[in-house]
Amino acid sequence: MNRFPLLIAASATALTLAASAIAGPQYLDDTGYAVSGYDVVAYFDLEQNSVGEAQPQAVPGDKDIVSEYNGATFAFSTPENKARFDADPEAFVPQYDGHCAYGVSKGGKVPGNPNLWRIVDGKLYLNITENVVGFWEEDIPGNINLAEGNWPGIEGEGASKNPIPQFSSSAPAD
């Protein structure tokens, strides 16, 4: 029996798993929290509006209800949301380490605004400005496809150091 193909397949699988375990740095603004201190689990409980309509405002996390993940502190509005996150962080963290999904589709890392969000196929995506949301929503599947193609090449680069335009976080709550 020729074991060479099995060895190649096992090696490829190991490399894929190793690469997926290496995440780039989370975007952090001057709050020092991932997603500007907003509760990433709460997005999944909000009623999502149709394309072209503004989404509900993000839910501020509480500075006393936090978890560490991917080198960043995530704040939650309730202990139940923290427990949900702790059980499966990958189900809740924003795509592209909290960077703008449209920016990634164009090949770069720019901040994601926690109030400009959309959940697509069970994944949380953020964008940087209302104008960018319009471009993103013109072709969400196409933009995700482009972003997925670009992400492996930029994921390991440093997180954006830019502030989120026209945004100031009131999170996390005391």
PDB file of C-alpha atoms in Angstrom:
ATOM      1  CA  MET A   1       0.000   0.000   0.000  1.00  0.00           C
ATOM      2  CA  ASN A   2       1.348   3.395  -0.967  1.00  0.00           C
ATOM      3  CA  ARG A   3       1.330   5.643   2.110  1.00  0.00           C
ATOM      4  CA  PHE A   4       2.713   8.726   0.376  1.00  0.00           C
ATOM      5  CA  PRO A   5      -0.756  10.178  -0.500  1.00  0.00           C
ATOM      6  CA  LEU A   6      -1.862   9.585   3.095  1.00  0.00           C
ATOM      7  CA  LEU A   7       1.246  11.397   4.369  1.00  0.00           C
ATOM      8  CA  ILE A   8       0.604  14.333   2.030  1.00  0.00           C
ATOM      9  CA  ALA A   9      -3.054  14.555   3.128  1.00  0.00           C
ATOM     10  CA  ALA A  10      -2.109  14.406   6.814  1.00  0.00           C
ATOM     11  CA  SER A  11       0.539  17.105   6.342  1.00  0.00           C
ATOM     12  CA  ALA A  12      -1.889  19.378   4.507  1.00  0.00           C
ATOM     13  CA  THR A  13      -4.486  18.937   7.231  1.00  0.00           C
ATOM     14  CA  ALA A  14      -1.940  19.740   9.951  1.00  0.00           C
ATOM     15  CA  LEU A  15      -0.825  22.885   8.130  1.00  0.00           C
ATOM     16  CA  THR A  16      -4.422  24.012   7.638  1.00  0.00           C
ATOM     17  CA  LEU A  17      -5.240  23.502  11.313  1.00  0.00           C
ATOM     18  CA  ALA A  18      -2.085  25.301  12.395  1.00  0.00           C
ATOM     19  CA  ALA A  19      -2.794  28.245  10.094  1.00  0.00           C
ATOM     20  CA  SER A  20      -6.390  28.575  11.286  1.00  0.00           C
ATOM     21  CA  ALA A  21      -5.232  28.667  14.906  1.00  0.00           C
ATOM     22  CA  ILE A  22      -3.074  31.734  14.230  1.00  0.00           C
ATOM     23  CA  ALA A  23      -5.291  34.770  14.373  1.00  0.00           C
ATOM     24  CA  GLY A  24      -4.258  38.306  13.647  1.00  0.00           C
ATOM     25  CA  PRO A  25      -4.557  40.943  16.353  1.00  0.00           C
ATOM     26  CA  GLN A  26      -8.026  42.183  17.296  1.00  0.00           C
ATOM     27  CA  TYR A  27      -8.862  45.789  16.442  1.00  0.00           C
ATOM     28  CA  LEU A  28      -8.897  47.823  19.674  1.00  0.00           C
ATOM     29  CA  ASP A  29      -9.852  51.469  19.888  1.00  0.00           C
ATOM     30  CA  ASP A  30      -8.970  53.771  22.776  1.00  0.00           C
ATOM     31  CA  THR A  31     -11.446  51.977  25.071  1.00  0.00           C
ATOM     32  CA  GLY A  32      -8.940  49.098  25.115  1.00  0.00           C
ATOM     33  CA  TYR A  33     -11.758  46.589  24.550  1.00  0.00           C
ATOM     34  CA  ALA A  34     -12.559  44.483  21.509  1.00  0.00           C
ATOM     35  CA  VAL A  35     -15.554  45.824  19.556  1.00  0.00           C
ATOM     36  CA  SER A  36     -15.222  49.087  21.507  1.00  0.00           C
ATOM     37  CA  GLY A  37     -16.613  47.428  24.644  1.00  0.00           C
ATOM     38  CA  TYR A  38     -19.895  46.272  23.111  1.00  0.00           C
ATOM     39  CA  ASP A  39     -21.370  42.832  23.789  1.00  0.00           C
ATOM     40  CA  VAL A  40     -20.676  40.585  20.763  1.00  0.00           C
ATOM     41  CA  VAL A  41     -23.182  37.957  21.922  1.00  0.00           C
ATOM     42  CA  ALA A  42     -26.009  40.497  22.163  1.00  0.00           C
ATOM     43  CA  TYR A  43     -25.886  41.150  18.394  1.00  0.00           C
ATOM     44  CA  PHE A  44     -27.234  37.654  17.826  1.00  0.00           C
ATOM     45  CA  ASP A  45     -30.311  38.436  19.938  1.00  0.00           C
ATOM     46  CA  LEU A  46     -31.116  41.774  18.249  1.00  0.00           C
ATOM     47  CA  GLU A  47     -33.699  41.998  15.485  1.00  0.00           C
ATOM     48  CA  GLN A  48     -31.724  42.533  12.286  1.00  0.00           C
ATOM     49  CA  ASN A  49     -33.137  45.094   9.856  1.00  0.00           C
ATOM     50  CA  SER A  50     -33.370  44.684   6.108  1.00  0.00           C
ATOM     51  CA  VAL A  51     -30.557  45.690   3.783  1.00  0.00           C
ATOM     52  CA  GLY A  52     -30.677  49.462   3.315  1.00  0.00           C
ATOM     53  CA  GLU A  53     -31.991  50.113   6.832  1.00  0.00           C
ATOM     54  CA  ALA A  54     -29.876  51.001   9.860  1.00  0.00           C
ATOM     55  CA  GLN A  55     -29.342  48.252  12.378  1.00  0.00           C
ATOM     56  CA  PRO A  56     -30.299  48.576  16.054  1.00  0.00           C
ATOM     57  CA  GLN A  57     -27.606  50.098  18.250  1.00  0.00           C
ATOM     58  CA  ALA A  58     -25.086  47.700  19.742  1.00  0.00           C
ATOM     59  CA  VAL A  59     -25.499  46.698  23.395  1.00  0.00           C
ATOM     60  CA  PRO A  60     -22.778  48.046  25.724  1.00  0.00           C
ATOM     61  CA  GLY A  61     -20.871  45.483  27.720  1.00  0.00           C
ATOM     62  CA  ASP A  62     -20.144  45.799  31.432  1.00  0.00           C
ATOM     63  CA  LYS A  63     -16.552  46.369  32.551  1.00  0.00           C
ATOM     64  CA  ASP A  64     -17.054  43.787  35.311  1.00  0.00           C
ATOM     65  CA  ILE A  65     -18.261  41.011  32.961  1.00  0.00           C
ATOM     66  CA  VAL A  66     -15.353  40.241  30.643  1.00  0.00           C
ATOM     67  CA  SER A  67     -13.479  37.435  28.894  1.00  0.00           C
ATOM     68  CA  GLU A  68     -10.107  37.310  27.189  1.00  0.00           C
ATOM     69  CA  TYR A  69      -9.885  35.964  23.661  1.00  0.00           C
ATOM     70  CA  ASN A  70      -7.366  36.428  20.843  1.00  0.00           C
ATOM     71  CA  GLY A  71      -5.299  38.762  22.999  1.00  0.00           C
ATOM     72  CA  ALA A  72      -8.220  41.110  23.643  1.00  0.00           C
ATOM     73  CA  THR A  73     -10.770  41.798  26.359  1.00  0.00           C
ATOM     74  CA  PHE A  74     -14.421  41.362  25.395  1.00  0.00           C
ATOM     75  CA  ALA A  75     -17.127  42.909  27.608  1.00  0.00           C
ATOM     76  CA  PHE A  76     -20.643  41.487  28.034  1.00  0.00           C
ATOM     77  CA  SER A  77     -23.943  42.930  29.205  1.00  0.00           C
ATOM     78  CA  THR A  78     -24.928  39.831  31.194  1.00  0.00           C
ATOM     79  CA  PRO A  79     -23.213  36.850  32.824  1.00  0.00           C
ATOM     80  CA  GLU A  80     -25.307  34.623  30.531  1.00  0.00           C
ATOM     81  CA  ASN A  81     -23.816  36.268  27.427  1.00  0.00           C
ATOM     82  CA  LYS A  82     -20.329  35.834  28.859  1.00  0.00           C
ATOM     83  CA  ALA A  83     -21.046  32.128  29.443  1.00  0.00           C
ATOM     84  CA  ARG A  84     -22.315  31.737  25.852  1.00  0.00           C
ATOM     85  CA  PHE A  85     -19.155  33.409  24.566  1.00  0.00           C
ATOM     86  CA  ASP A  86     -16.844  31.362  26.778  1.00  0.00           C
ATOM     87  CA  ALA A  87     -18.457  28.145  25.514  1.00  0.00           C
ATOM     88  CA  ASP A  88     -17.736  29.018  21.843  1.00  0.00           C
ATOM     89  CA  PRO A  89     -15.962  32.341  21.204  1.00  0.00           C
ATOM     90  CA  GLU A  90     -15.594  31.697  17.464  1.00  0.00           C
ATOM     91  CA  ALA A  91     -19.391  31.711  17.139  1.00  0.00           C
ATOM     92  CA  PHE A  92     -19.555  35.333  18.297  1.00  0.00           C
ATOM     93  CA  VAL A  93     -16.375  37.256  17.506  1.00  0.00           C
ATOM     94  CA  PRO A  94     -16.655  39.607  14.546  1.00  0.00           C
ATOM     95  CA  GLN A  95     -15.079  38.459  11.331  1.00  0.00           C
ATOM     96  CA  TYR A  96     -11.668  39.827  10.375  1.00  0.00           C
ATOM     97  CA  ASP A  97     -10.678  40.485  13.997  1.00  0.00           C
ATOM     98  CA  GLY A  98     -13.151  43.360  14.265  1.00  0.00           C
ATOM     99  CA  HIS A  99     -11.900  45.194  11.183  1.00  0.00           C
ATOM    100  CA  CYS A 100     -14.265  46.590   8.552  1.00  0.00           C
ATOM    101  CA  ALA A 101     -15.514  43.789   6.311  1.00  0.00           C
ATOM    102  CA  TYR A 102     -15.690  46.051   3.252  1.00  0.00           C
ATOM    103  CA  GLY A 103     -12.157  47.293   3.922  1.00  0.00           C
ATOM    104  CA  VAL A 104     -10.924  43.703   3.992  1.00  0.00           C
ATOM    105  CA  SER A 105     -12.763  43.051   0.709  1.00  0.00           C
ATOM    106  CA  LYS A 106     -10.649  45.879  -0.729  1.00  0.00           C
ATOM    107  CA  GLY A 107      -7.442  44.430   0.730  1.00  0.00           C
ATOM    108  CA  GLY A 108      -6.847  46.464   3.882  1.00  0.00           C
ATOM    109  CA  LYS A 109      -7.446  46.655   7.605  1.00  0.00           C
ATOM    110  CA  VAL A 110      -9.491  49.601   8.825  1.00  0.00           C
ATOM    111  CA  PRO A 111     -11.573  49.818  12.023  1.00  0.00           C
ATOM    112  CA  GLY A 112     -15.034  48.342  12.364  1.00  0.00           C
ATOM    113  CA  ASN A 113     -17.774  50.470  13.955  1.00  0.00           C
ATOM    114  CA  PRO A 114     -19.803  48.376  16.428  1.00  0.00           C
ATOM    115  CA  ASN A 115     -23.035  50.135  15.448  1.00  0.00           C
ATOM    116  CA  LEU A 116     -22.605  49.333  11.737  1.00  0.00           C
ATOM    117  CA  TRP A 117     -23.100  45.593  11.789  1.00  0.00           C
ATOM    118  CA  ARG A 118     -24.793  42.738   9.991  1.00  0.00           C
ATOM    119  CA  ILE A 119     -25.027  39.032  10.682  1.00  0.00           C
ATOM    120  CA  VAL A 120     -24.693  36.895   7.553  1.00  0.00           C
ATOM    121  CA  ASP A 121     -24.863  33.106   7.708  1.00  0.00           C
ATOM    122  CA  GLY A 122     -24.382  33.218  11.476  1.00  0.00           C
ATOM    123  CA  LYS A 123     -21.279  35.445  11.363  1.00  0.00           C
ATOM    124  CA  LEU A 124     -20.917  39.007  12.625  1.00  0.00           C
ATOM    125  CA  TYR A 125     -19.509  41.610  10.221  1.00  0.00           C
ATOM    126  CA  LEU A 126     -18.688  45.238  11.047  1.00  0.00           C
ATOM    127  CA  ASN A 127     -18.145  48.200   8.731  1.00  0.00           C
ATOM    128  CA  ILE A 128     -16.456  51.557   9.266  1.00  0.00           C
ATOM    129  CA  THR A 129     -18.931  54.264   8.124  1.00  0.00           C
ATOM    130  CA  GLU A 130     -22.516  54.547   6.921  1.00  0.00           C
ATOM    131  CA  ASN A 131     -21.274  55.282   3.366  1.00  0.00           C
ATOM    132  CA  VAL A 132     -19.220  52.089   3.423  1.00  0.00           C
ATOM    133  CA  VAL A 133     -22.273  50.126   4.615  1.00  0.00           C
ATOM    134  CA  GLY A 134     -23.973  51.217   1.376  1.00  0.00           C
ATOM    135  CA  PHE A 135     -21.131  49.834  -0.736  1.00  0.00           C
ATOM    136  CA  TRP A 136     -21.009  46.648   1.379  1.00  0.00           C
ATOM    137  CA  GLU A 137     -24.744  46.081   0.984  1.00  0.00           C
ATOM    138  CA  GLU A 138     -24.658  46.465  -2.810  1.00  0.00           C
ATOM    139  CA  ASP A 139     -23.208  42.942  -2.979  1.00  0.00           C
ATOM    140  CA  ILE A 140     -22.813  41.329   0.426  1.00  0.00           C
ATOM    141  CA  PRO A 141     -22.016  37.804  -0.878  1.00  0.00           C
ATOM    142  CA  GLY A 142     -19.528  39.176  -3.417  1.00  0.00           C
ATOM    143  CA  ASN A 143     -17.858  41.383  -0.795  1.00  0.00           C
ATOM    144  CA  ILE A 144     -17.599  38.469   1.640  1.00  0.00           C
ATOM    145  CA  ASN A 145     -16.070  36.353  -1.118  1.00  0.00           C
ATOM    146  CA  LEU A 146     -13.484  39.058  -1.860  1.00  0.00           C
ATOM    147  CA  ALA A 147     -12.757  39.546   1.844  1.00  0.00           C
ATOM    148  CA  GLU A 148     -12.292  35.808   2.389  1.00  0.00           C
ATOM    149  CA  GLY A 149      -9.806  35.782  -0.478  1.00  0.00           C
ATOM    150  CA  ASN A 150      -7.901  38.796   0.875  1.00  0.00           C
ATOM    151  CA  TRP A 151      -7.918  37.879   4.561  1.00  0.00           C
ATOM    152  CA  PRO A 152      -5.231  35.169   4.562  1.00  0.00           C
ATOM    153  CA  GLY A 153      -2.754  37.659   3.069  1.00  0.00           C
ATOM    154  CA  ILE A 154      -3.435  40.445   5.593  1.00  0.00           C
ATOM    155  CA  GLU A 155      -4.579  38.621   8.733  1.00  0.00           C
ATOM    156  CA  GLY A 156      -1.102  38.437  10.258  1.00  0.00           C
ATOM    157  CA  GLU A 157      -0.431  42.149   9.749  1.00  0.00           C
ATOM    158  CA  GLY A 158      -0.850  44.434  12.735  1.00  0.00           C
ATOM    159  CA  ALA A 159      -4.291  45.632  13.720  1.00  0.00           C
ATOM    160  CA  SER A 160      -5.423  49.010  12.436  1.00  0.00           C
ATOM    161  CA  LYS A 161      -4.352  51.856  14.719  1.00  0.00           C
ATOM    162  CA  ASN A 162      -6.832  54.294  13.196  1.00  0.00           C
ATOM    163  CA  PRO A 163      -9.785  55.660  15.168  1.00  0.00           C
ATOM    164  CA  ILE A 164     -13.318  54.889  14.030  1.00  0.00           C
ATOM    165  CA  PRO A 165     -14.542  57.989  12.136  1.00  0.00           C
ATOM    166  CA  GLN A 166     -17.400  59.935  13.742  1.00  0.00           C
ATOM    167  CA  PHE A 167     -17.708  57.417  16.590  1.00  0.00           C
ATOM    168  CA  SER A 168     -17.138  57.553  20.301  1.00  0.00           C
ATOM    169  CA  SER A 169     -17.827  54.531  22.476  1.00  0.00           C
ATOM    170  CA  SER A 170     -19.953  54.809  25.578  1.00  0.00           C
ATOM    171  CA  ALA A 171     -19.082  51.192  26.410  1.00  0.00           C
ATOM    172  CA  PRO A 172     -18.290  49.340  28.479  1.00  0.00           C
ATOM    173  CA  ALA A 173     -20.802  50.421  31.081  1.00  0.00           C
ATOM    174  CA  ASP A 174     -19.858  50.775  34.746  1.00  0.00           C
TER     175      ASP A 174
END
